[in-house]
């Protein structure tokens, strides 16, 4: 119990510190970081052979995904965004992104597609998922916002790390930590792409 309390305290501290750092970036710094992230992603051939790709729209100072989204729209790949399930406010599903006009803000103020069963894809059928995160370490551990949305959506990956989809986090390089506290239900990433490099 003590270890769990210490882990929660440490997670809270890291979240507060990193979120404050992200929000302190000015628009020019964010734009430069977003361009470098995109260049690194293309250079690493991250999108090659993936036809069903889940992305997220940045908020709260997260590294901007706009250049990646613009690039993917010009490829044959289908793009999906996380959407809060209308009947379960603690669950995300992935809906096809078609255009910005089809987006609406959820209760967190994040834009998402209108929920539509014809636009849904099962998380198991995605080939590449680009994860938001607050912090990460070199062992593939990820610290999110604390809601557990992504851990629940990809719990089938526990014990099946080599099965699809490929899970890649996106972050500012300063979000890297030496080691993160973890829980048994935390989903590990295959790698993290930052504005500086790819961590595998």
mmCIF file of C-alpha atoms in Angstrom:
data_model
loop_
_atom_site.group_PDB
_atom_site.id
_atom_site.type_symbol
_atom_site.label_atom_id
_atom_site.label_comp_id
_atom_site.label_asym_id
_atom_site.label_seq_id
_atom_site.Cartn_x
_atom_site.Cartn_y
_atom_site.Cartn_z
ATOM 1 C CA UNK A 1 0.000 0.000 0.000
ATOM 2 C CA UNK A 2 2.843 2.360 0.889
ATOM 3 C CA UNK A 3 4.576 1.647 -2.439
ATOM 4 C CA UNK A 4 1.353 2.334 -4.321
ATOM 5 C CA UNK A 5 0.872 5.636 -2.454
ATOM 6 C CA UNK A 6 4.453 6.659 -3.216
ATOM 7 C CA UNK A 7 3.969 5.789 -6.898
ATOM 8 C CA UNK A 8 0.790 7.877 -7.090
ATOM 9 C CA UNK A 9 2.528 10.811 -5.400
ATOM 10 C CA UNK A 10 5.448 10.586 -7.827
ATOM 11 C CA UNK A 11 3.124 10.358 -10.835
ATOM 12 C CA UNK A 12 1.262 13.442 -9.654
ATOM 13 C CA UNK A 13 4.526 15.358 -9.235
ATOM 14 C CA UNK A 14 5.740 14.390 -12.720
ATOM 15 C CA UNK A 15 2.402 15.318 -14.296
ATOM 16 C CA UNK A 16 2.394 18.750 -12.698
ATOM 17 C CA UNK A 17 6.014 19.456 -13.649
ATOM 18 C CA UNK A 18 5.814 18.301 -17.271
ATOM 19 C CA UNK A 19 2.426 19.854 -17.979
ATOM 20 C CA UNK A 20 3.714 23.181 -16.679
ATOM 21 C CA UNK A 21 6.808 22.872 -18.908
ATOM 22 C CA UNK A 22 4.676 22.098 -21.961
ATOM 23 C CA UNK A 23 2.324 25.011 -21.353
ATOM 24 C CA UNK A 24 5.251 27.406 -20.932
ATOM 25 C CA UNK A 25 6.349 26.891 -24.555
ATOM 26 C CA UNK A 26 5.498 29.834 -26.785
ATOM 27 C CA UNK A 27 3.803 29.359 -30.199
ATOM 28 C CA UNK A 28 7.111 29.598 -32.096
ATOM 29 C CA UNK A 29 8.741 26.947 -29.893
ATOM 30 C CA UNK A 30 5.741 24.682 -30.405
ATOM 31 C CA UNK A 31 5.831 25.194 -34.174
ATOM 32 C CA UNK A 32 9.542 24.376 -34.377
ATOM 33 C CA UNK A 33 9.087 21.269 -32.204
ATOM 34 C CA UNK A 34 6.149 20.103 -34.346
ATOM 35 C CA UNK A 35 8.170 20.478 -37.561
ATOM 36 C CA UNK A 36 11.125 18.586 -36.071
ATOM 37 C CA UNK A 37 8.815 15.829 -34.849
ATOM 38 C CA UNK A 38 7.359 15.480 -38.333
ATOM 39 C CA UNK A 39 10.805 15.420 -39.990
ATOM 40 C CA UNK A 40 11.996 12.709 -37.595
ATOM 41 C CA UNK A 41 8.854 10.644 -38.198
ATOM 42 C CA UNK A 42 9.254 10.774 -41.984
ATOM 43 C CA UNK A 43 13.008 10.107 -41.772
ATOM 44 C CA UNK A 44 12.398 7.008 -39.642
ATOM 45 C CA UNK A 45 9.784 5.765 -42.152
ATOM 46 C CA UNK A 46 7.326 5.506 -39.279
ATOM 47 C CA UNK A 47 4.269 5.477 -41.539
ATOM 48 C CA UNK A 48 5.476 2.975 -44.129
ATOM 49 C CA UNK A 49 3.127 -0.004 -44.661
ATOM 50 C CA UNK A 50 0.537 1.257 -42.167
ATOM 51 C CA UNK A 51 -2.939 1.704 -43.623
ATOM 52 C CA UNK A 52 -5.036 2.228 -40.465
ATOM 53 C CA UNK A 53 -3.405 4.875 -38.282
ATOM 54 C CA UNK A 54 -4.762 6.396 -35.074
ATOM 55 C CA UNK A 55 -3.580 9.870 -34.199
ATOM 56 C CA UNK A 56 -4.696 12.480 -31.658
ATOM 57 C CA UNK A 57 -5.262 16.221 -31.816
ATOM 58 C CA UNK A 58 -2.907 18.052 -29.477
ATOM 59 C CA UNK A 59 -4.040 19.945 -26.376
ATOM 60 C CA UNK A 60 -2.616 21.135 -23.048
ATOM 61 C CA UNK A 61 0.770 21.957 -24.584
ATOM 62 C CA UNK A 62 1.237 18.508 -26.157
ATOM 63 C CA UNK A 63 3.604 18.451 -29.109
ATOM 64 C CA UNK A 64 1.564 19.507 -32.133
ATOM 65 C CA UNK A 65 0.481 16.759 -34.546
ATOM 66 C CA UNK A 66 -0.758 19.112 -37.296
ATOM 67 C CA UNK A 67 2.097 18.382 -39.752
ATOM 68 C CA UNK A 68 1.719 14.637 -39.307
ATOM 69 C CA UNK A 69 -2.029 14.891 -39.872
ATOM 70 C CA UNK A 70 -1.578 17.008 -43.019
ATOM 71 C CA UNK A 71 0.934 14.497 -44.359
ATOM 72 C CA UNK A 72 -1.245 11.456 -43.636
ATOM 73 C CA UNK A 73 -4.240 13.065 -45.351
ATOM 74 C CA UNK A 74 -2.251 12.933 -48.616
ATOM 75 C CA UNK A 75 -1.513 9.212 -48.288
ATOM 76 C CA UNK A 76 -3.720 6.147 -48.867
ATOM 77 C CA UNK A 77 -3.795 5.555 -45.102
ATOM 78 C CA UNK A 78 -7.052 5.913 -43.196
ATOM 79 C CA UNK A 79 -6.796 8.184 -40.152
ATOM 80 C CA UNK A 80 -8.678 7.636 -36.901
ATOM 81 C CA UNK A 81 -9.046 9.839 -33.831
ATOM 82 C CA UNK A 82 -9.955 8.886 -30.260
ATOM 83 C CA UNK A 83 -13.600 9.565 -29.425
ATOM 84 C CA UNK A 84 -15.268 9.232 -26.040
ATOM 85 C CA UNK A 85 -17.998 6.599 -26.259
ATOM 86 C CA UNK A 86 -21.412 8.280 -25.939
ATOM 87 C CA UNK A 87 -22.695 5.568 -23.564
ATOM 88 C CA UNK A 88 -19.511 5.133 -21.504
ATOM 89 C CA UNK A 89 -17.706 8.329 -20.523
ATOM 90 C CA UNK A 90 -14.676 6.323 -19.339
ATOM 91 C CA UNK A 91 -14.071 4.588 -22.697
ATOM 92 C CA UNK A 92 -12.501 5.796 -25.917
ATOM 93 C CA UNK A 93 -13.105 4.286 -29.326
ATOM 94 C CA UNK A 94 -11.490 5.214 -32.628
ATOM 95 C CA UNK A 95 -13.519 6.930 -35.359
ATOM 96 C CA UNK A 96 -12.469 7.795 -38.889
ATOM 97 C CA UNK A 97 -11.221 11.342 -39.414
ATOM 98 C CA UNK A 98 -12.677 12.812 -42.598
ATOM 99 C CA UNK A 99 -12.422 16.583 -42.211
ATOM 100 C CA UNK A 100 -12.266 19.262 -39.533
ATOM 101 C CA UNK A 101 -15.890 20.228 -40.156
ATOM 102 C CA UNK A 102 -16.925 16.826 -38.801
ATOM 103 C CA UNK A 103 -15.292 17.438 -35.409
ATOM 104 C CA UNK A 104 -16.889 18.496 -32.145
ATOM 105 C CA UNK A 105 -15.381 19.243 -28.722
ATOM 106 C CA UNK A 106 -15.763 16.672 -25.961
ATOM 107 C CA UNK A 107 -16.054 17.412 -22.224
ATOM 108 C CA UNK A 108 -12.277 17.942 -22.012
ATOM 109 C CA UNK A 109 -12.388 20.561 -24.769
ATOM 110 C CA UNK A 110 -10.618 18.226 -27.224
ATOM 111 C CA UNK A 111 -11.928 17.959 -30.791
ATOM 112 C CA UNK A 112 -13.132 14.513 -31.846
ATOM 113 C CA UNK A 113 -15.184 13.043 -34.719
ATOM 114 C CA UNK A 114 -18.929 12.633 -34.322
ATOM 115 C CA UNK A 115 -19.563 9.116 -33.030
ATOM 116 C CA UNK A 116 -20.772 6.932 -35.898
ATOM 117 C CA UNK A 117 -20.810 3.131 -35.997
ATOM 118 C CA UNK A 118 -19.881 3.135 -39.696
ATOM 119 C CA UNK A 119 -16.707 5.086 -38.928
ATOM 120 C CA UNK A 120 -15.580 2.901 -36.008
ATOM 121 C CA UNK A 121 -12.565 0.619 -36.095
ATOM 122 C CA UNK A 122 -11.701 -1.893 -33.386
ATOM 123 C CA UNK A 123 -8.445 -1.002 -31.627
ATOM 124 C CA UNK A 124 -7.113 -4.468 -32.577
ATOM 125 C CA UNK A 125 -7.522 -3.600 -36.268
ATOM 126 C CA UNK A 126 -5.370 -0.486 -36.172
ATOM 127 C CA UNK A 127 -1.851 -0.988 -37.494
ATOM 128 C CA UNK A 128 -0.196 2.076 -35.937
ATOM 129 C CA UNK A 129 -1.296 4.140 -32.946
ATOM 130 C CA UNK A 130 0.367 7.458 -32.129
ATOM 131 C CA UNK A 131 -0.076 7.970 -28.383
ATOM 132 C CA UNK A 132 -0.305 11.208 -26.424
ATOM 133 C CA UNK A 133 1.654 11.190 -23.179
ATOM 134 C CA UNK A 134 2.816 13.353 -20.299
ATOM 135 C CA UNK A 135 6.096 11.522 -19.699
ATOM 136 C CA UNK A 136 7.993 8.441 -20.880
ATOM 137 C CA UNK A 137 11.142 6.491 -20.135
ATOM 138 C CA UNK A 138 13.580 4.405 -22.172
ATOM 139 C CA UNK A 139 11.831 1.146 -21.182
ATOM 140 C CA UNK A 140 8.639 1.976 -23.074
ATOM 141 C CA UNK A 141 6.697 3.131 -20.033
ATOM 142 C CA UNK A 142 4.226 5.958 -20.519
ATOM 143 C CA UNK A 143 2.566 8.334 -18.098
ATOM 144 C CA UNK A 144 -0.713 9.720 -19.364
ATOM 145 C CA UNK A 145 -3.163 12.235 -17.928
ATOM 146 C CA UNK A 146 -4.442 9.730 -15.365
ATOM 147 C CA UNK A 147 -7.801 8.752 -16.878
ATOM 148 C CA UNK A 148 -6.621 5.347 -18.082
ATOM 149 C CA UNK A 149 -8.425 5.743 -21.431
ATOM 150 C CA UNK A 150 -5.598 4.356 -23.568
ATOM 151 C CA UNK A 151 -4.667 1.598 -21.105
ATOM 152 C CA UNK A 152 -8.267 0.348 -21.196
ATOM 153 C CA UNK A 153 -8.511 0.615 -24.984
ATOM 154 C CA UNK A 154 -5.341 -1.439 -25.496
ATOM 155 C CA UNK A 155 -5.509 -3.842 -22.543
ATOM 156 C CA UNK A 156 -5.509 -6.712 -25.056
ATOM 157 C CA UNK A 157 -1.834 -5.824 -25.614
ATOM 158 C CA UNK A 158 -0.867 -6.964 -22.110
ATOM 159 C CA UNK A 159 1.264 -10.057 -22.600
ATOM 160 C CA UNK A 160 1.032 -9.685 -26.388
ATOM 161 C CA UNK A 161 3.550 -6.935 -27.053
ATOM 162 C CA UNK A 162 4.555 -8.215 -30.507
ATOM 163 C CA UNK A 163 1.026 -8.323 -31.903
ATOM 164 C CA UNK A 164 -0.479 -5.373 -33.832
ATOM 165 C CA UNK A 165 -0.984 -2.508 -33.539
ATOM 166 C CA UNK A 166 2.369 -0.776 -33.172
ATOM 167 C CA UNK A 167 2.217 1.756 -30.333
ATOM 168 C CA UNK A 168 4.378 4.880 -30.654
ATOM 169 C CA UNK A 169 4.287 7.836 -28.290
ATOM 170 C CA UNK A 170 4.773 11.425 -29.447
ATOM 171 C CA UNK A 171 6.403 13.963 -27.138
ATOM 172 C CA UNK A 172 8.725 16.860 -26.585
ATOM 173 C CA UNK A 173 12.169 15.490 -25.789
ATOM 174 C CA UNK A 174 12.163 17.076 -22.317
ATOM 175 C CA UNK A 175 9.278 14.783 -21.354
ATOM 176 C CA UNK A 176 11.695 11.849 -21.078
ATOM 177 C CA UNK A 177 12.294 10.625 -17.521
ATOM 178 C CA UNK A 178 14.989 8.318 -16.184
ATOM 179 C CA UNK A 179 12.393 5.856 -14.868
ATOM 180 C CA UNK A 180 8.630 6.054 -14.377
ATOM 181 C CA UNK A 181 6.620 4.370 -11.636
ATOM 182 C CA UNK A 182 4.384 1.725 -13.218
ATOM 183 C CA UNK A 183 1.273 -0.332 -12.520
ATOM 184 C CA UNK A 184 0.479 -3.873 -13.805
ATOM 185 C CA UNK A 185 -2.206 -2.524 -16.156
ATOM 186 C CA UNK A 186 0.035 0.069 -17.831
ATOM 187 C CA UNK A 187 0.454 -0.531 -21.568
ATOM 188 C CA UNK A 188 4.035 -0.347 -22.808
ATOM 189 C CA UNK A 189 4.968 1.508 -25.974
ATOM 190 C CA UNK A 190 7.129 0.161 -28.798
ATOM 191 C CA UNK A 191 8.879 3.511 -28.986
ATOM 192 C CA UNK A 192 8.575 7.273 -28.620
ATOM 193 C CA UNK A 193 9.191 9.876 -31.315
ATOM 194 C CA UNK A 194 10.245 13.334 -30.143
ATOM 195 C CA UNK A 195 11.444 16.558 -31.726
ATOM 196 C CA UNK A 196 15.003 15.253 -31.199
ATOM 197 C CA UNK A 197 15.006 11.531 -31.997
ATOM 198 C CA UNK A 198 13.256 8.157 -31.985
ATOM 199 C CA UNK A 199 13.509 6.145 -28.761
ATOM 200 C CA UNK A 200 12.973 2.395 -29.182
#
